[in-house]
């Protein structure tokens, strides 16, 4: 009977790692890319498979980062990677090849399915996204449409028919506020230095940082102080925060920085490995992930908060 409880076999962490997706071993990475090539061939497309993207004969490129993370995180192991890959590629191709949903969607339905989405600078800095709202170093906010099989990130040209950007953003925020909280738990490595983690299947779970002052009392029963909170949005399905209340803020920052870096490495829909200080809706970056590890840098304003809380 015990054999049915065994976890799927994966290569040990001390085996040579894949150059692009460190959570795979070198052999697992090769197996994953072979599956990608086979799935495109089943769709009648011959592609060139690169380290982290594929290119078809017409020059279209498809990134592999999200799919790789989906495969890695599936608890059933490599045996289901072909199934996951076929499904993912099928959804992607249907979205690209089919008629645009924007041509037929009624305006009110469009606005009802509109949400704000967080993206790293490099993903929101292309033509058409000049309206993207800078949130902090490395992070911007755009508008996205929630569809049955995917999420469509919207350039300005896709918004013009439905209204002006400020009004659409307000509607997107209202939709975000109405989302249910799917899962919440507290991670505590040191007494008083707990990190609250909100998780969900929704592609906009991390976007909840935009309404953090409403979310925190909803999940913890206690509002934020004027000092705000430390926050991390490592990938789209997760938001973590530490409410700043007392001297445990330093331990909370260290815990959250490690948590964010780990989540960013393995998460689907990666956003940022960094930790930010949220106060009155504004975000200030406190940590960055460099090749030699996590670096924490605080400005004079946050340093004053630390000194007041520690001395108090």
Coordinates of N, CA, C and O in Angstrom, one line a residue, residues 30 39 49 55 84 110 114 116 171 261 284:
X30 N 15.9 19.3 -20.3 CA 15.9 18.7 -21.6 C 14.6 18.0 -21.9 O 14.0 18.1 -23.0
X39 N 4.5 19.0 -28.3 CA 3.2 19.6 -28.2 C 2.9 20.6 -29.4 O 1.8 20.6 -29.9
X49 N 13.2 25.5 -30.4 CA 13.1 25.6 -29.0 C 14.4 26.2 -28.4 O 15.5 25.5 -28.6
X55 N 10.3 29.8 -31.0 CA 10.0 30.6 -32.1 C 9.5 29.8 -33.3 O 10.0 28.7 -33.6
X84 N 0.1 18.8 -19.2 CA 0.1 20.2 -18.9 C 0.6 21.1 -20.1 O 0.1 22.2 -20.3
X110 N -17.1 43.9 -20.6 CA -15.7 44.2 -20.6 C -15.3 44.9 -19.2 O -14.3 44.5 -18.6
X114 N -12.7 43.5 -15.9 CA -11.4 44.3 -15.9 C -10.8 44.3 -14.5 O -11.5 44.6 -13.5
X116 N -6.9 45.4 -12.3 CA -5.5 45.9 -12.3 C -4.5 44.7 -12.2 O -4.8 43.7 -11.5
X171 N -12.9 51.2 -12.0 CA -13.8 50.1 -12.1 C -13.0 48.8 -11.9 O -13.5 47.9 -11.2
X261 N 12.0 35.9 -2.2 CA 13.0 35.4 -3.2 C 12.7 33.9 -3.5 O 12.8 33.5 -4.7
X284 N 7.7 51.6 -1.5 CA 9.2 51.9 -1.5 C 9.9 50.6 -1.5 O 9.7 49.8 -0.5

